[in-house]
Amino acid sequence: HLPLRRHPPPRAPPPQRRQPRRRAPPLPRPLSSPASPPPPHSTSFLSRLLAADPSGHPLLQRLLGHILSLPDPSPHLLALLSAASASPRVPLDFSLSAFRSLRALPGPALRPPPTPVYNRLLLAALGESRLDLVESLYKDLLLSGAAPDVFTRNILLQALCAAGRMDLARRVFDAMPARNDFSFGILARGYCRAGRSADALGVLDEMPRMNLVVCNTVVAGFCREGQVDQAERLVERMRVQGLAPNVVTFNGRISALCKAGRVLEAYRIFNDMQEALEPGLPRPDQVTFDVMLSGFCDAGMVDEARVLVDIMRCGGFLRKVESYNRWLSGLVRNGKIGEAQELLSEMAHEGVQPNSYTYNIIVDGLCKEGKSFDVRRVEDFVRSGVMTPDVVTYTSLLRAYCSKGNIVAANRILDEMAQKGCAPNLFTYNVLLESLWKAGRTTEVERLLERMGEKGYSLDTTSCNIIIDGLCRSSKLDMAMDIVDEMWNEGSLALGRLGSSFSSLVSDSSLSKKCLPDRITYTTLMNALCKEGRFDEAKKRLLEMIAKDISPDSVIYDTFIHGYCKHGKTSSAIKVLRDMEKKGFNPSTRSYNLLIWGFQEKHMSDEILELMSEMKEKGISSNVMTYNSLIKSFCEQGMVNKAMPLLDEMLQNEIVPNVTSFGLLIKAFCKIADFSAAQRVFDVALSTCGQKEVLYCLMCTELSTYARWIEAKNILETALEMRISIQSFPYKQIIMGLCDAREADQAHSLLKLFIAKGHSFDPATFMPVIDALSETGKKQDADVLSEKMMEMADGNVGHAAVSGVVTTGSRKHEHDKYAENDWHSLLHRDDSARTIMKITNRVRTGWGQRGNIYEHKRQQDDDIYVLENSG
């Protein structure tokens, strides 16, 4: 047994002393005098100590100043630089300051940093995307006499690929005395990102042995470019050489196929993985499910996504907030706001904590709908305390208000951000700058620039590109080109010609970055030049871009193809396609779609078929846009019998037709008066695309166009039963058409259905039905409708009424006496019918206390009249 220890009685706590203010610790005594310099290893130890703790970083600057006062600062500078560059916590700018101090020493004391120090500086510059700094550091390394190693050259290679300078990257790669797998992977990934997967395959062929990571990169690149056959061949080659494709390989294929719109093909691969139909197939992991879910949501296939979500629940793949966010984003983007709210409740029930991104998905999705009342509703949601708004939340609100031109509300959001202590970032200001600049609100732009200057923000390359794009859109293309020319020498200072408010935003940091033109800058210029038909100048800009070591990508070639096709120069567009192939850029599905669109505009169906055959031979998959162009070409030429089989061909190729596909066929069949065929296409469209309002409205409008009133009425009734808004339906024309066709009972039943379903509509819609019922001797029904009309009109005075819409080309009866939809025209028309007189008298006596209807409506704001007549 251990003896019990007696504890002393507790002492009284010492009196509270005021904590002294913390001061930076003084430098060690040996460093206090230049006469007694410490050994370099002491400087190295102290530098590492200060670099490890962010609170000691201010002392690093003092240490640097003290070292520079020593008789021989070179070894101490090198020790400080080595410690600072090795710590990720030390800002890059301080390391660069120490580096410049070391390189500025006079000749006898000059000691260049060793290669590992250069490597750390290069890696830090690459991490901050300061690609120009990477290049200048590499040149300094060569001038200093230091020997670059494989790691050094790999960093340079990665920077060149990130800048899109693939030709120079290839020359650097070829000149490397030694390479490793990372060297091959960097170059292959660069080619794939530039849309040159065939060149990436060539890099893979040069490897001493196949590498799984590089193979996965090239497979994903081929899939992104629509060259699925090439990807499949590479996967088979991997198997033959004993390199089993893993789940990353399949995830890359599925992701690329989904991004290319080939969701059904991606799902086939996913299903094979899930059911393990083939030996050696990996099982899907969390990434596989998430990618497939995003693919369904992006394609609008909500029902399929819902089934997948149920599978994920059962399999335990719906437990992370990231997966919920994907499904939530899909619901919001497809207009399923109610389901999104239910999903938030489910997350709370399952113990999954929503993050700020979760709420920002809802905010951003609602704001992008572009409806002002939704933006106000989102503001209420933000202020309800459910979420803590951050800079992303406020930026979404700003974008929504700017898209509606509501600058007052946007400024109010900026003020609220300041009150909440949520500082806008440069992206926020760029969103505002882009919106105002596109709208031509130069005064607000200048105020915004002044505000940015007051907050210490400076222009970056993105800001410059926004300004250049705005100049191109506002027919100031020549000024935009002059600014781009000056940017190569002056950076963002070139914007000074637009006013002092621009040049005031150029700080020392922006000058160091120089805001040089990039690929986006030149793409913007060439796109504007091609739109104006200035193709020779666009070609000169392309050559200039290449001379500046900025490699063009497939988007730039597509810009030329689109420009030529827009001006009817399809032969020149074909030449661009062939030149694109010669330069090593594989045309994508988009490239061919632009060409096919050009031929479709000229009704050249045979040429479209040839291009589609060429796509098939090259392993480039067609998509729904490809087929829609061909369908439209056939339909516009009256060859709907050739267009109809394309639906079956699309489904056989696992391409889902969209609303446009079915709409083209419905219009074509109605035009040749084959309404039964149009009805069949409509039924297939509903089963394929879902019960969408646009399909019902389209079918109803087309039937009304050709006076098929009974069929149009049936479609409208179905839409009413499904609670679809009839705001955009031509319901007034249908009722008038039924009355003209002596189908007053049908019009009467449709009107009663409107009332029963609680729809708001123009009271003038009652008039043709009342007249028709009166003419057929059904006075009682006419009187009931008259009373209902007055009741509805009484409730709608001063408010906008929903009116019918007649599309261009519809057979609207110009002589129709019921074509008006406001009470002024209705009550003051030249009509001697007894019913009209009775209604007019009742209205005047019933509303006598408010005066005459005409006089009352003249007092209303003009906006009300516009709303009533716009539907």
JSON list of C-alpha atoms in Angstrom, two decimals, residues 72 74 99-113 143-144:
[
{"chain": "A", "resi": 72, "resn": "ASP", "atom": "CA", "xyz": [29.95, 40.06, -46.01]},
{"chain": "A", "resi": 74, "resn": "SER", "atom": "CA", "xyz": [26.32, 36.86, -48.89]},
{"chain": "A", "resi": 99, "resn": "PHE", "atom": "CA", "xyz": [16.58, 36.85, -53.50]},
{"chain": "A", "resi": 100, "resn": "ARG", "atom": "CA", "xyz": [16.92, 40.23, -55.20]},
{"chain": "A", "resi": 101, "resn": "SER", "atom": "CA", "xyz": [19.15, 41.47, -52.37]},
{"chain": "A", "resi": 102, "resn": "LEU", "atom": "CA", "xyz": [21.41, 38.47, -52.86]},
{"chain": "A", "resi": 103, "resn": "ARG", "atom": "CA", "xyz": [21.54, 38.87, -56.64]},
{"chain": "A", "resi": 104, "resn": "ALA", "atom": "CA", "xyz": [22.27, 42.62, -56.30]},
{"chain": "A", "resi": 105, "resn": "LEU", "atom": "CA", "xyz": [25.51, 42.10, -54.35]},
{"chain": "A", "resi": 106, "resn": "PRO", "atom": "CA", "xyz": [28.69, 43.29, -56.11]},
{"chain": "A", "resi": 107, "resn": "GLY", "atom": "CA", "xyz": [30.69, 40.86, -58.19]},
{"chain": "A", "resi": 108, "resn": "PRO", "atom": "CA", "xyz": [33.29, 39.60, -55.67]},
{"chain": "A", "resi": 109, "resn": "ALA", "atom": "CA", "xyz": [30.67, 38.86, -53.03]},
{"chain": "A", "resi": 110, "resn": "LEU", "atom": "CA", "xyz": [28.14, 37.44, -55.47]},
{"chain": "A", "resi": 111, "resn": "ARG", "atom": "CA", "xyz": [27.08, 33.95, -54.51]},
{"chain": "A", "resi": 112, "resn": "PRO", "atom": "CA", "xyz": [24.14, 32.68, -56.59]},
{"chain": "A", "resi": 113, "resn": "PRO", "atom": "CA", "xyz": [21.57, 30.57, -54.78]},
{"chain": "A", "resi": 143, "resn": "LEU", "atom": "CA", "xyz": [22.56, 33.35, -66.15]},
{"chain": "A", "resi": 144, "resn": "SER", "atom": "CA", "xyz": [23.83, 32.69, -62.62]}
]
